[in-house]
PDB file of C-alpha atoms in Angstrom:
ATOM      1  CA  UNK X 293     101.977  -5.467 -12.216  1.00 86.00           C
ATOM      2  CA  UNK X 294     105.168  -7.110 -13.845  1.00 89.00           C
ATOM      3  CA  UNK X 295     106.238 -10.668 -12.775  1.00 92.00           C
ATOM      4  CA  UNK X 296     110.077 -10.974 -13.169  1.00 92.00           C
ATOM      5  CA  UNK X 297     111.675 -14.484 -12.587  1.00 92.00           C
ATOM      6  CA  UNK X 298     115.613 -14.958 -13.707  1.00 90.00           C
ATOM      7  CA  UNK X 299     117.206 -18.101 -11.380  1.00 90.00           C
ATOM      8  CA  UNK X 300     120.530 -18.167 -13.184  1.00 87.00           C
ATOM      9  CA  UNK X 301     121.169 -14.245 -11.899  1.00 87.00           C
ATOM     10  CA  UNK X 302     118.649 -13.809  -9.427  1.00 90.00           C
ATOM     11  CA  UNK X 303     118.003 -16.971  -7.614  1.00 93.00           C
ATOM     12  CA  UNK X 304     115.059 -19.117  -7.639  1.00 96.00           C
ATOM     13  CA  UNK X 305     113.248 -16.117  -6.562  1.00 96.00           C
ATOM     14  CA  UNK X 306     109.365 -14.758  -8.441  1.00 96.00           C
ATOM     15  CA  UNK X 307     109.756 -10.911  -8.592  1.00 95.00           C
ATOM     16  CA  UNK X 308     106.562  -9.153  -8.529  1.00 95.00           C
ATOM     17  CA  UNK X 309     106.503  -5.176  -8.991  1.00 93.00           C
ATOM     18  CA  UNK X 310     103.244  -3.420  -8.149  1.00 91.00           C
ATOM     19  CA  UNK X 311     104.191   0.135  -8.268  1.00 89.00           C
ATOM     20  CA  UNK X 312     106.905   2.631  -9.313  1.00 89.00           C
ATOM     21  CA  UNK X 313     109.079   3.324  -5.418  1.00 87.00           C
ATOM     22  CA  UNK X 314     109.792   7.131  -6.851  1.00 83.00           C
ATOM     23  CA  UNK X 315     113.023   7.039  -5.249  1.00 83.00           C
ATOM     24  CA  UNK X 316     111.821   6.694  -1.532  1.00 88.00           C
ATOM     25  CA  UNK X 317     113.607   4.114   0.815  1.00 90.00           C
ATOM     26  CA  UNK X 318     112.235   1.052   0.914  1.00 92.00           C
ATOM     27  CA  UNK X 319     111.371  -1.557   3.412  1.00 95.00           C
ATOM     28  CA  UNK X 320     110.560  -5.150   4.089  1.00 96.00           C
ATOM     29  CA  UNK X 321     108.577  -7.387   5.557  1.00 96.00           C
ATOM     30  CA  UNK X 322     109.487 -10.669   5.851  1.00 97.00           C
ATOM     31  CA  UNK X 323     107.233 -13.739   6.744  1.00 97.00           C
ATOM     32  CA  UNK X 324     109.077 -17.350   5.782  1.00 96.00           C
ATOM     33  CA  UNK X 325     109.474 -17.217   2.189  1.00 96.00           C
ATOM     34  CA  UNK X 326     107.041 -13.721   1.148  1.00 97.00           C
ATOM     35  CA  UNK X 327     108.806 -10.269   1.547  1.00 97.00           C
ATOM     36  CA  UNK X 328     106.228  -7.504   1.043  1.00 97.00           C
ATOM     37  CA  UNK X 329     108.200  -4.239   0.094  1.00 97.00           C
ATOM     38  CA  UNK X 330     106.653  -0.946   0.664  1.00 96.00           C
ATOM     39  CA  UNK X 331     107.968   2.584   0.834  1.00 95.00           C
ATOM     40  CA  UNK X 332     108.798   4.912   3.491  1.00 92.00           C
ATOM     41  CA  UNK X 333     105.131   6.261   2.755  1.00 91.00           C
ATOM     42  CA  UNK X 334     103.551   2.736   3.628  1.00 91.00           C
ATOM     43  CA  UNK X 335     102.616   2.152  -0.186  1.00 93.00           C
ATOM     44  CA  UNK X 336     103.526  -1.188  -1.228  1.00 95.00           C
ATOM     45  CA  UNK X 337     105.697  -1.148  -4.504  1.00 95.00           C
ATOM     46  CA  UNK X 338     106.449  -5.273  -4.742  1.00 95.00           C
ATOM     47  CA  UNK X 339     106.556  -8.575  -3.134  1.00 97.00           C
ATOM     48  CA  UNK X 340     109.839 -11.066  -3.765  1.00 97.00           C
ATOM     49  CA  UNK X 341     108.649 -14.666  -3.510  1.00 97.00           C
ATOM     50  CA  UNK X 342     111.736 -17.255  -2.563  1.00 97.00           C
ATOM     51  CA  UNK X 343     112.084 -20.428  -3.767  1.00 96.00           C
ATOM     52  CA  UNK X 344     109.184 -20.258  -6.493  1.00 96.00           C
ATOM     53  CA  UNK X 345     109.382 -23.672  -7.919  1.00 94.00           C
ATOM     54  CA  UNK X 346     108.434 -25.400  -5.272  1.00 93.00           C
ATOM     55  CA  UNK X 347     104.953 -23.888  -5.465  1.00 93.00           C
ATOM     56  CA  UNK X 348     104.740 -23.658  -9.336  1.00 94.00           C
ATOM     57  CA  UNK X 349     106.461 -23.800 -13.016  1.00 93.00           C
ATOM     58  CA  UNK X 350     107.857 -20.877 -14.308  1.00 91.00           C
ATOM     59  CA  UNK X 351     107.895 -20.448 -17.624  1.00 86.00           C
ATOM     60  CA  UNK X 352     110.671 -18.141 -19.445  1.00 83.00           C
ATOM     61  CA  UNK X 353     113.190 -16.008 -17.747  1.00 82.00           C
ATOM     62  CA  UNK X 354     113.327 -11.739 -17.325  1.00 84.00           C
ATOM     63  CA  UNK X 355     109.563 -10.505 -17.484  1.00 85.00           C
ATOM     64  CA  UNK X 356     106.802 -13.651 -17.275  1.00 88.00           C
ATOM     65  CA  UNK X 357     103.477 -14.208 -17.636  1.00 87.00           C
ATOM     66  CA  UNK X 358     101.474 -15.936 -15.166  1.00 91.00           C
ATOM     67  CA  UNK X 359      98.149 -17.544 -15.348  1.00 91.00           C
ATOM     68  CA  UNK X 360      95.036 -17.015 -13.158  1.00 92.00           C
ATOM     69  CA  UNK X 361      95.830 -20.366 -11.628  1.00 94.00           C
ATOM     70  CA  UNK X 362      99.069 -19.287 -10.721  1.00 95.00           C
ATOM     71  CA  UNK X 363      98.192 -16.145  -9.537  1.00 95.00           C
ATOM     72  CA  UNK X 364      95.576 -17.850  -7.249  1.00 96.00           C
ATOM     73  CA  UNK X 365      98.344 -19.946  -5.932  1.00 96.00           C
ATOM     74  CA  UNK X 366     100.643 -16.929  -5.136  1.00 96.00           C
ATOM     75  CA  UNK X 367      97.624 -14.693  -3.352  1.00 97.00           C
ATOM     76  CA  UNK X 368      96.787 -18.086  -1.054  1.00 97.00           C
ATOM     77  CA  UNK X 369     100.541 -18.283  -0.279  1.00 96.00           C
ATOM     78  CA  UNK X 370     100.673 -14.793   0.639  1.00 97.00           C
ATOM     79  CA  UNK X 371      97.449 -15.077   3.232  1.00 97.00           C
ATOM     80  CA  UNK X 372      99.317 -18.656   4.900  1.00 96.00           C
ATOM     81  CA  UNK X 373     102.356 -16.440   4.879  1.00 96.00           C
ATOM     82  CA  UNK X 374      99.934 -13.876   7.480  1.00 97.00           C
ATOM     83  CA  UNK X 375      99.626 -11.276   4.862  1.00 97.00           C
ATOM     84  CA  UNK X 376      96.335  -9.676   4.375  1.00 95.00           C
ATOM     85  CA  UNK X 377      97.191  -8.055   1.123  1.00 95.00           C
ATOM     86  CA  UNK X 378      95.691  -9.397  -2.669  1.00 95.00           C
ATOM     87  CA  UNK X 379      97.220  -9.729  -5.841  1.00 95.00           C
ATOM     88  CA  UNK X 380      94.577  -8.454  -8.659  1.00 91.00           C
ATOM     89  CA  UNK X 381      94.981 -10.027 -12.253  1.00 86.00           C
ATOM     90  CA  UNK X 382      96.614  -7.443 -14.955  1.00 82.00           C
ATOM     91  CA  UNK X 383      95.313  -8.675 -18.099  1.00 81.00           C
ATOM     92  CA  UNK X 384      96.590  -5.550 -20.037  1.00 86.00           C
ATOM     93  CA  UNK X 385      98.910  -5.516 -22.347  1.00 90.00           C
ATOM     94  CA  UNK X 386     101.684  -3.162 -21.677  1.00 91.00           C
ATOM     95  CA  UNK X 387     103.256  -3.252 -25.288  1.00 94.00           C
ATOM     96  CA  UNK X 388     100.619  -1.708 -27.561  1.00 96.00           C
ATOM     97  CA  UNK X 389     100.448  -0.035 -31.153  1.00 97.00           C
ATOM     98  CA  UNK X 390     100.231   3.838 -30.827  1.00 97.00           C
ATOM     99  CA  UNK X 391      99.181   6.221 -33.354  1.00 97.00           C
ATOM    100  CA  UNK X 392     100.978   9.552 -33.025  1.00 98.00           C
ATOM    101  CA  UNK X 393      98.476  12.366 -33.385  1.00 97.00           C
ATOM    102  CA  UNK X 394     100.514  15.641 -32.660  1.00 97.00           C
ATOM    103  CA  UNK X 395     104.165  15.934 -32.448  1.00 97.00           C
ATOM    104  CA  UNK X 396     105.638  19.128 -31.550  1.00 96.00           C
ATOM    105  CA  UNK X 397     109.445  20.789 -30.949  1.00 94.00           C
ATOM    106  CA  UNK X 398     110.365  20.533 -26.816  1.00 94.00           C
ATOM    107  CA  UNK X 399     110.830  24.239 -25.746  1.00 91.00           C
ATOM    108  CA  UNK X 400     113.694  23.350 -23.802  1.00 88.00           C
ATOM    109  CA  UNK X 401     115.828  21.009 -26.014  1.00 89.00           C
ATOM    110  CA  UNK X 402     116.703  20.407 -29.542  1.00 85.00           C
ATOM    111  CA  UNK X 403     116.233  17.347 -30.089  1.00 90.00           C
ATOM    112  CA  UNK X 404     113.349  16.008 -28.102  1.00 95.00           C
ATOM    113  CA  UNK X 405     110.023  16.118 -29.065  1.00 96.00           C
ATOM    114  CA  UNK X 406     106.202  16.086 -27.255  1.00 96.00           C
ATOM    115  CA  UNK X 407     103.657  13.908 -28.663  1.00 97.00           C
ATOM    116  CA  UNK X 408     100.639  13.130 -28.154  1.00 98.00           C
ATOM    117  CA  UNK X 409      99.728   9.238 -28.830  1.00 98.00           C
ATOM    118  CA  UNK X 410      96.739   7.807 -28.949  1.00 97.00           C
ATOM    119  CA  UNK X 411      96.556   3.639 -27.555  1.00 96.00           C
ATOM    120  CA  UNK X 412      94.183   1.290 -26.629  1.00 85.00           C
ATOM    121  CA  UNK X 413      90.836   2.117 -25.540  1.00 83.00           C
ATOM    122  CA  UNK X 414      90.304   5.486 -26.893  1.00 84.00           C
ATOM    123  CA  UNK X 415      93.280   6.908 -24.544  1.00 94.00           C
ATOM    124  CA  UNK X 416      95.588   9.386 -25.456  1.00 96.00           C
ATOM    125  CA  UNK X 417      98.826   9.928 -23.699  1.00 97.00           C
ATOM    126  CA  UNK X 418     101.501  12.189 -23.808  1.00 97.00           C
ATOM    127  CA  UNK X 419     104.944  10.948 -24.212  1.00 97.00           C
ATOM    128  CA  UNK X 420     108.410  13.025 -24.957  1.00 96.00           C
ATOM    129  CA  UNK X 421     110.164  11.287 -27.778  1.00 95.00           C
ATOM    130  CA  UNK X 422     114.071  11.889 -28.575  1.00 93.00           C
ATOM    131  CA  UNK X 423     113.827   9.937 -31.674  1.00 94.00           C
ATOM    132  CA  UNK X 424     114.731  11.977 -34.875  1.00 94.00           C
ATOM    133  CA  UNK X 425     112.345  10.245 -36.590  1.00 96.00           C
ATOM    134  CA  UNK X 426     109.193  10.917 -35.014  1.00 96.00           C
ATOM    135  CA  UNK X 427     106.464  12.703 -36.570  1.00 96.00           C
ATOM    136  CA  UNK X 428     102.925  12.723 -36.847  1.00 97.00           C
ATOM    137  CA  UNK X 429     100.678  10.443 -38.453  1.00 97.00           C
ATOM    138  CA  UNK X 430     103.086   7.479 -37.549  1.00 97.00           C
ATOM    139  CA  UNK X 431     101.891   4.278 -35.950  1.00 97.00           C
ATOM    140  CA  UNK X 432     103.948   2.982 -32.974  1.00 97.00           C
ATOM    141  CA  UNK X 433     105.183   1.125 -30.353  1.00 97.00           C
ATOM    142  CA  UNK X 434     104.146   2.047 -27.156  1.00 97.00           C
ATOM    143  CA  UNK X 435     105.675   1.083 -23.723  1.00 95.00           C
ATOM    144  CA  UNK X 436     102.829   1.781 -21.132  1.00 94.00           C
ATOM    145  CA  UNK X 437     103.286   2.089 -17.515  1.00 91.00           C
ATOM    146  CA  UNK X 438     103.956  -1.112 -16.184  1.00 88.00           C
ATOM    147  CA  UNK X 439     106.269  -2.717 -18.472  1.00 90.00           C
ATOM    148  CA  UNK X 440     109.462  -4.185 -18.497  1.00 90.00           C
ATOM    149  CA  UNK X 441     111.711  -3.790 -21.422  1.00 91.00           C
ATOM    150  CA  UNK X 442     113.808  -6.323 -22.412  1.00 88.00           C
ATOM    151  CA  UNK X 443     116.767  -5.154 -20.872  1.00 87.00           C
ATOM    152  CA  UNK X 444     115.208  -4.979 -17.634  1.00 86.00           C
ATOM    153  CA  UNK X 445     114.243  -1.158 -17.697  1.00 90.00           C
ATOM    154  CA  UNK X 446     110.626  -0.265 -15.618  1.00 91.00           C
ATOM    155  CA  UNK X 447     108.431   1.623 -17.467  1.00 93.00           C
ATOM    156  CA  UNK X 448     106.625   4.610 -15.055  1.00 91.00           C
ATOM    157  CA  UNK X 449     104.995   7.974 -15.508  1.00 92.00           C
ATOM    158  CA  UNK X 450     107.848  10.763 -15.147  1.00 90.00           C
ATOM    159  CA  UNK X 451     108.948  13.595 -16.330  1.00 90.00           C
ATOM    160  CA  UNK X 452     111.755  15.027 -19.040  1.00 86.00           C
ATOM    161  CA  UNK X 453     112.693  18.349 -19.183  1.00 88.00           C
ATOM    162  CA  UNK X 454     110.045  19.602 -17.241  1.00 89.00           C
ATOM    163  CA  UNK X 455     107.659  17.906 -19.423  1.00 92.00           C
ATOM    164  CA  UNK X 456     105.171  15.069 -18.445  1.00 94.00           C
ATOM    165  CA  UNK X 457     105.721  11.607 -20.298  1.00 96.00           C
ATOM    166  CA  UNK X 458     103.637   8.801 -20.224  1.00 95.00           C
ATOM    167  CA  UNK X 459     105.227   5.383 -21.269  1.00 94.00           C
ATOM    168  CA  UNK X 460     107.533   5.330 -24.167  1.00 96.00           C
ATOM    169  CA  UNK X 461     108.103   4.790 -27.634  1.00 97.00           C
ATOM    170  CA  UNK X 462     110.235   2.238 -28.745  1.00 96.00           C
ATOM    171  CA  UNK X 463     112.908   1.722 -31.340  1.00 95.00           C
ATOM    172  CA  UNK X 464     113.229  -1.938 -32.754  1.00 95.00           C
ATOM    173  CA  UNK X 465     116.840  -1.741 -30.948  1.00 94.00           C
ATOM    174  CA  UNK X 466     115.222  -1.412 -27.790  1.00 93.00           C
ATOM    175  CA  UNK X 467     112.845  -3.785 -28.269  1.00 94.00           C
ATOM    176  CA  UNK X 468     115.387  -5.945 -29.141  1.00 92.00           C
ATOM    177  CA  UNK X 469     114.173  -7.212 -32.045  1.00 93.00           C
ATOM    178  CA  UNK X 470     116.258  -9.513 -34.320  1.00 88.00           C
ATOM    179  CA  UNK X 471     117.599  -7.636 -37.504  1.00 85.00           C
ATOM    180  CA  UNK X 472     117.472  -4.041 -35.801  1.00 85.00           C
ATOM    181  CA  UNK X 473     118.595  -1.298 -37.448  1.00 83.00           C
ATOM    182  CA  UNK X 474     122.073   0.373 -35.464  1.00 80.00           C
ATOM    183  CA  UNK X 475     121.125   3.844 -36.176  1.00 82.00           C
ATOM    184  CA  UNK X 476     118.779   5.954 -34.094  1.00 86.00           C
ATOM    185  CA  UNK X 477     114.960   5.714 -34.441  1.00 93.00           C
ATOM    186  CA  UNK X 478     112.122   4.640 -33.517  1.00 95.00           C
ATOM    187  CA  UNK X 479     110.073   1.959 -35.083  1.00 95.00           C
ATOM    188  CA  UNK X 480     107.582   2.596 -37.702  1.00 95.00           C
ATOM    189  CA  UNK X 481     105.090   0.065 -37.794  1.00 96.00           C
ATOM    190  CA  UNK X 482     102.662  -0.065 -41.145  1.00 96.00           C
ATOM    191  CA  UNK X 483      99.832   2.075 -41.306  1.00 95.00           C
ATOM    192  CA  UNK X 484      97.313  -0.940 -41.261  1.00 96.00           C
ATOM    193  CA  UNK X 485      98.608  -1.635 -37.697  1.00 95.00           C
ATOM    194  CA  UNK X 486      95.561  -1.802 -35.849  1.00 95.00           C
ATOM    195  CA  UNK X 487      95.825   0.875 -32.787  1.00 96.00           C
ATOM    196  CA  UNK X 488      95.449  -0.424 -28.660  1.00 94.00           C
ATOM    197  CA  UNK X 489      96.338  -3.976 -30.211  1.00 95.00           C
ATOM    198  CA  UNK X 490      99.302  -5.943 -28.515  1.00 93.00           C
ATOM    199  CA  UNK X 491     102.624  -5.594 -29.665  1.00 93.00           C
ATOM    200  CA  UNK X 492     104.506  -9.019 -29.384  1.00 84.00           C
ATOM    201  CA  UNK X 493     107.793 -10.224 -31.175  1.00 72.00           C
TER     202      UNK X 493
END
């Protein structure tokens, strides 16, 4: 679930995006100030709560963090709104350190290359990298499902060249990290980088 909140651009105006739309048409349902969004399917992919700071404080601008308290608020405005529907907490992180265990030559390009990564929890994902740096044995940074990269771009399962990817690996570019290199690459994070731990800046 990513919480997006930007008043200068936006509006005063709490984003929240549940679910990847996969390019169906979308809907809405509007009661007072809660729009539920869903898609032509009837799954619900976001809500867009107006004028936010009159219920709460909202700290930073792009992709937010909310607290339980907050998130309490939001699901009891959402049932007063007539909505039956529940916000669960997302205490994941969705920037993590990655260890690349295989890395291996797409069969249909020449220049990107299938990985597989291992993050938190044990898990091991799959991700197609175009990087020309990317090899095994590196340790990485991993954009899971469900995040928002600092330019704005969702995160979601998907495909490239026929191939299943699952999140993405990030450059320091991309992460927009002060001091990044201009020329092509991911990051390469030291080797003492503790895998399935949070990235932050």
């Amino acid at each position: 679930m990513i919480f997006a909140y930007n008043k200068e651009h936006v509006g005063d105006t709490l984003l929240i995006i549940v679910a990847d739309d996969q390019g169906m048409k979308q809907g809405v349902e509007r009661k007072g100030d809660v729009a539920k969004i869903t898609t032509e399917d009837g799954r619900i992919v976001g809500w867009n709560l107006f004028s936010i700071s009159e219920k709460m404080v909202i700290e930073g601008n792009g992709q937010v963090t909310l607290s339980n308290d907050q998130l309490q608020t939001i699901n009891d405005w959402i049932h007063e709104a007539g909505f039956a529907d529940t916000l669960l907490a997302d205490d994941e992180p969705k920037f993590v350190v990655g260890y690349v265990q295989t890395c291996e030559p797409h069969p249909d390009s020449d220049h990107l290359s299938i990985t597989e990564v291992a993050i938190d929890q044990g898990k091991v994902v799959q991700i197609v990298c175009g990087a020309p740096n990317i090899r095994k044995g590196l340790k990485v940074v991993v954009a899971k499902p469900g995040a928002m990269m600092p330019d704005g771009l969702l995160i979601w399962p998907g495909e490239l060249r026929g191939v299943a990817s699952t999140g993405m690996i990030c450059s320091a570019k991309e992460l927009q990290l002060p001091n990044a290199p201009k020329k092509r690459g991911i990051l390469e994070l030291p080797q003492d980088a503790i895998v399935g731990s949070a990235f932050t800046k």
